[in-house]
Amino acid sequence: QVQLMESGGGLVQPGRSLRLSCAASGSIFSIPVMGWYRQAPGKQRELVASIGSGINTNYADSVKGRFTISRDNAKNTVYLQMNSLKAEDTALYYCNAYVWSYSGSSSNYWGQGTQVTVSS
C-alpha cells in the first residue's frame, strides 16, 4: 500500500505565493508520474501539472508561467511552486502518483487534498 501526504496549503492574498509538497511512502519501486490536480466548488477535478521521472513536465494552460512542478526522486516527493496566485486558483489541491510496487503491480494513488484559498 502507498500513502500520499500533502502539505503547504492555506489562505493567501492575490499575487502572493505558496508551495505545496507531497511525499509518497510505502511499498514503492518506482513512480513514473506524479502530479497535482485541483477541484473548485461546483467544478470537475482538473489537471494542474504533472512530471515524469525525468524532467518532462505538463501544465494546464491556466497556470503556465506561474506554477512550477518539480520532484525529488530520492524522497519520492513532488512539489508545486505557485506564484502570482489568483482568486480563480482557489480549490482543493490533490496529489497524484502512478506507482509500481516491488510486487510488480501498479496503481494510481491520490492524496487527501490540501485547501488553497486566494483571497484579499
PDB file of C-alpha atoms in Angstrom:
ATOM      1  CA  GLN A   1       0.000   0.000   0.000  1.00  0.00           C
ATOM      2  CA  VAL A   2       1.105   3.559  -0.722  1.00  0.00           C
ATOM      3  CA  GLN A   3       0.240   6.743   1.119  1.00  0.00           C
ATOM      4  CA  LEU A   4       0.498  10.302  -0.193  1.00  0.00           C
ATOM      5  CA  MET A   5       0.908  13.061   2.399  1.00  0.00           C
ATOM      6  CA  GLU A   6       0.286  16.612   1.221  1.00  0.00           C
ATOM      7  CA  SER A   7       1.226  19.862   2.938  1.00  0.00           C
ATOM      8  CA  GLY A   8       1.556  23.569   2.230  1.00  0.00           C
ATOM      9  CA  GLY A   9      -1.950  24.758   1.525  1.00  0.00           C
ATOM     10  CA  GLY A  10      -3.531  27.772   3.165  1.00  0.00           C
ATOM     11  CA  LEU A  11      -5.008  31.224   2.776  1.00  0.00           C
ATOM     12  CA  VAL A  12      -3.016  33.724   0.740  1.00  0.00           C
ATOM     13  CA  GLN A  13      -3.633  37.126  -0.829  1.00  0.00           C
ATOM     14  CA  PRO A  14      -3.790  37.543  -4.609  1.00  0.00           C
ATOM     15  CA  GLY A  15      -0.356  37.922  -6.156  1.00  0.00           C
ATOM     16  CA  ARG A  16       1.392  36.012  -3.397  1.00  0.00           C
ATOM     17  CA  SER A  17       2.982  32.551  -3.479  1.00  0.00           C
ATOM     18  CA  LEU A  18       2.520  29.124  -1.936  1.00  0.00           C
ATOM     19  CA  ARG A  19       4.462  25.889  -2.196  1.00  0.00           C
ATOM     20  CA  LEU A  20       2.740  22.532  -1.960  1.00  0.00           C
ATOM     21  CA  SER A  21       4.559  19.324  -1.105  1.00  0.00           C
ATOM     22  CA  CYS A  22       3.510  15.693  -1.405  1.00  0.00           C
ATOM     23  CA  ALA A  23       5.538  12.787  -0.068  1.00  0.00           C
ATOM     24  CA  ALA A  24       4.814   9.209  -1.093  1.00  0.00           C
ATOM     25  CA  SER A  25       5.559   6.346   1.267  1.00  0.00           C
ATOM     26  CA  GLY A  26       5.014   2.601   1.348  1.00  0.00           C
ATOM     27  CA  SER A  27       5.861  -0.220  -0.999  1.00  0.00           C
ATOM     28  CA  ILE A  28       7.376   1.820  -3.815  1.00  0.00           C
ATOM     29  CA  PHE A  29       9.642   0.517  -6.572  1.00  0.00           C
ATOM     30  CA  SER A  30       9.238   3.477  -8.887  1.00  0.00           C
ATOM     31  CA  ILE A  31       6.899   6.374  -9.585  1.00  0.00           C
ATOM     32  CA  PRO A  32       6.820   7.090 -13.307  1.00  0.00           C
ATOM     33  CA  VAL A  33       4.468  10.052 -12.988  1.00  0.00           C
ATOM     34  CA  MET A  34       3.498  12.417 -10.173  1.00  0.00           C
ATOM     35  CA  GLY A  35       1.134  15.323 -10.437  1.00  0.00           C
ATOM     36  CA  TRP A  36      -1.234  17.831  -8.925  1.00  0.00           C
ATOM     37  CA  TYR A  37      -4.932  18.161  -9.632  1.00  0.00           C
ATOM     38  CA  ARG A  38      -7.446  20.625  -8.240  1.00  0.00           C
ATOM     39  CA  GLN A  39     -11.164  20.820  -7.760  1.00  0.00           C
ATOM     40  CA  ALA A  40     -13.056  24.024  -7.134  1.00  0.00           C
ATOM     41  CA  PRO A  41     -16.615  24.008  -5.721  1.00  0.00           C
ATOM     42  CA  GLY A  42     -19.102  23.017  -8.394  1.00  0.00           C
ATOM     43  CA  LYS A  43     -16.401  22.123 -10.891  1.00  0.00           C
ATOM     44  CA  GLN A  44     -14.748  18.931 -12.085  1.00  0.00           C
ATOM     45  CA  ARG A  45     -11.311  17.894 -10.929  1.00  0.00           C
ATOM     46  CA  GLU A  46      -8.683  19.126 -13.379  1.00  0.00           C
ATOM     47  CA  LEU A  47      -5.008  18.515 -14.000  1.00  0.00           C
ATOM     48  CA  VAL A  48      -2.796  21.349 -12.826  1.00  0.00           C
ATOM     49  CA  ALA A  49       0.635  19.909 -13.593  1.00  0.00           C
ATOM     50  CA  SER A  50       2.419  16.600 -13.929  1.00  0.00           C
ATOM     51  CA  ILE A  51       6.025  15.467 -14.040  1.00  0.00           C
ATOM     52  CA  GLY A  52       7.698  12.285 -15.192  1.00  0.00           C
ATOM     53  CA  SER A  53      10.641  10.590 -13.556  1.00  0.00           C
ATOM     54  CA  GLY A  54      12.956  12.697 -15.726  1.00  0.00           C
ATOM     55  CA  ILE A  55      12.436  16.359 -16.484  1.00  0.00           C
ATOM     56  CA  ASN A  56       9.348  16.182 -18.685  1.00  0.00           C
ATOM     57  CA  THR A  57       6.519  18.330 -17.353  1.00  0.00           C
ATOM     58  CA  ASN A  58       2.997  19.213 -18.380  1.00  0.00           C
ATOM     59  CA  TYR A  59       0.913  22.200 -17.269  1.00  0.00           C
ATOM     60  CA  ALA A  60      -2.645  23.387 -17.601  1.00  0.00           C
ATOM     61  CA  ASP A  61      -2.814  26.491 -19.778  1.00  0.00           C
ATOM     62  CA  SER A  62      -4.274  28.475 -16.880  1.00  0.00           C
ATOM     63  CA  VAL A  63      -1.133  28.048 -14.746  1.00  0.00           C
ATOM     64  CA  LYS A  64       1.651  28.149 -17.340  1.00  0.00           C
ATOM     65  CA  GLY A  65       4.270  30.722 -16.413  1.00  0.00           C
ATOM     66  CA  ARG A  66       3.014  30.963 -12.822  1.00  0.00           C
ATOM     67  CA  PHE A  67       3.296  27.430 -11.404  1.00  0.00           C
ATOM     68  CA  THR A  68       6.322  25.139 -11.408  1.00  0.00           C
ATOM     69  CA  ILE A  69       6.253  21.437 -10.655  1.00  0.00           C
ATOM     70  CA  SER A  70       9.362  19.589  -9.506  1.00  0.00           C
ATOM     71  CA  ARG A  71      10.238  16.339  -7.771  1.00  0.00           C
ATOM     72  CA  ASP A  72      12.888  14.779  -5.588  1.00  0.00           C
ATOM     73  CA  ASN A  73      13.106  11.158  -6.684  1.00  0.00           C
ATOM     74  CA  ALA A  74      15.252  10.178  -3.706  1.00  0.00           C
ATOM     75  CA  LYS A  75      12.496  11.348  -1.368  1.00  0.00           C
ATOM     76  CA  ASN A  76       9.538  10.284  -3.551  1.00  0.00           C
ATOM     77  CA  THR A  77       8.289  13.836  -3.177  1.00  0.00           C
ATOM     78  CA  VAL A  78       6.648  16.212  -5.621  1.00  0.00           C
ATOM     79  CA  TYR A  79       6.381  19.978  -5.193  1.00  0.00           C
ATOM     80  CA  LEU A  80       4.196  22.663  -6.724  1.00  0.00           C
ATOM     81  CA  GLN A  81       5.502  26.208  -6.519  1.00  0.00           C
ATOM     82  CA  MET A  82       2.588  28.555  -7.116  1.00  0.00           C
ATOM     83  CA  ASN A  83       3.391  32.200  -7.848  1.00  0.00           C
ATOM     84  CA  SER A  84       1.183  35.148  -8.753  1.00  0.00           C
ATOM     85  CA  LEU A  85      -1.820  33.405  -7.302  1.00  0.00           C
ATOM     86  CA  LYS A  86      -5.276  34.458  -8.424  1.00  0.00           C
ATOM     87  CA  ALA A  87      -8.697  34.080  -6.873  1.00  0.00           C
ATOM     88  CA  GLU A  88      -9.541  31.520  -9.549  1.00  0.00           C
ATOM     89  CA  ASP A  89      -6.747  29.281  -8.232  1.00  0.00           C
ATOM     90  CA  THR A  90      -8.837  28.680  -5.117  1.00  0.00           C
ATOM     91  CA  ALA A  91      -9.517  24.952  -4.904  1.00  0.00           C
ATOM     92  CA  LEU A  92      -8.798  21.717  -3.119  1.00  0.00           C
ATOM     93  CA  TYR A  93      -5.464  20.509  -4.499  1.00  0.00           C
ATOM     94  CA  TYR A  94      -4.825  16.774  -4.758  1.00  0.00           C
ATOM     95  CA  CYS A  95      -1.538  14.991  -5.175  1.00  0.00           C
ATOM     96  CA  ASN A  96      -1.496  12.050  -7.585  1.00  0.00           C
ATOM     97  CA  ALA A  97       1.080   9.349  -8.193  1.00  0.00           C
ATOM     98  CA  TYR A  98       1.242   6.343 -10.505  1.00  0.00           C
ATOM     99  CA  VAL A  99       3.271   3.799  -8.553  1.00  0.00           C
ATOM    100  CA  TRP A 100       4.963   0.497  -9.352  1.00  0.00           C
ATOM    101  CA  SER A 101       5.393  -1.642  -6.243  1.00  0.00           C
ATOM    102  CA  TYR A 102       8.040  -4.256  -5.550  1.00  0.00           C
ATOM    103  CA  SER A 103       5.419  -6.952  -6.094  1.00  0.00           C
ATOM    104  CA  GLY A 104       5.217  -5.952  -9.741  1.00  0.00           C
ATOM    105  CA  SER A 105       1.769  -4.380  -9.578  1.00  0.00           C
ATOM    106  CA  SER A 106       0.939  -0.773 -10.387  1.00  0.00           C
ATOM    107  CA  SER A 107      -1.770   1.553  -9.155  1.00  0.00           C
ATOM    108  CA  ASN A 108      -2.854   5.150  -9.218  1.00  0.00           C
ATOM    109  CA  TYR A 109      -2.937   6.858  -5.817  1.00  0.00           C
ATOM    110  CA  TRP A 110      -4.469  10.087  -4.519  1.00  0.00           C
ATOM    111  CA  GLY A 111      -3.745  12.235  -1.513  1.00  0.00           C
ATOM    112  CA  GLN A 112      -6.435  13.574   0.816  1.00  0.00           C
ATOM    113  CA  GLY A 113      -6.231  17.062  -0.636  1.00  0.00           C
ATOM    114  CA  THR A 114      -4.981  20.385   0.697  1.00  0.00           C
ATOM    115  CA  GLN A 115      -7.044  23.564   0.503  1.00  0.00           C
ATOM    116  CA  VAL A 116      -5.665  26.625  -1.263  1.00  0.00           C
ATOM    117  CA  THR A 117      -7.685  29.813  -0.837  1.00  0.00           C
ATOM    118  CA  VAL A 118      -6.680  33.017  -2.601  1.00  0.00           C
ATOM    119  CA  SER A 119      -8.498  35.999  -1.187  1.00  0.00           C
ATOM    120  CA  SER A 120      -7.853  39.532  -0.040  1.00  0.00           C
TER     121      SER A 120
END
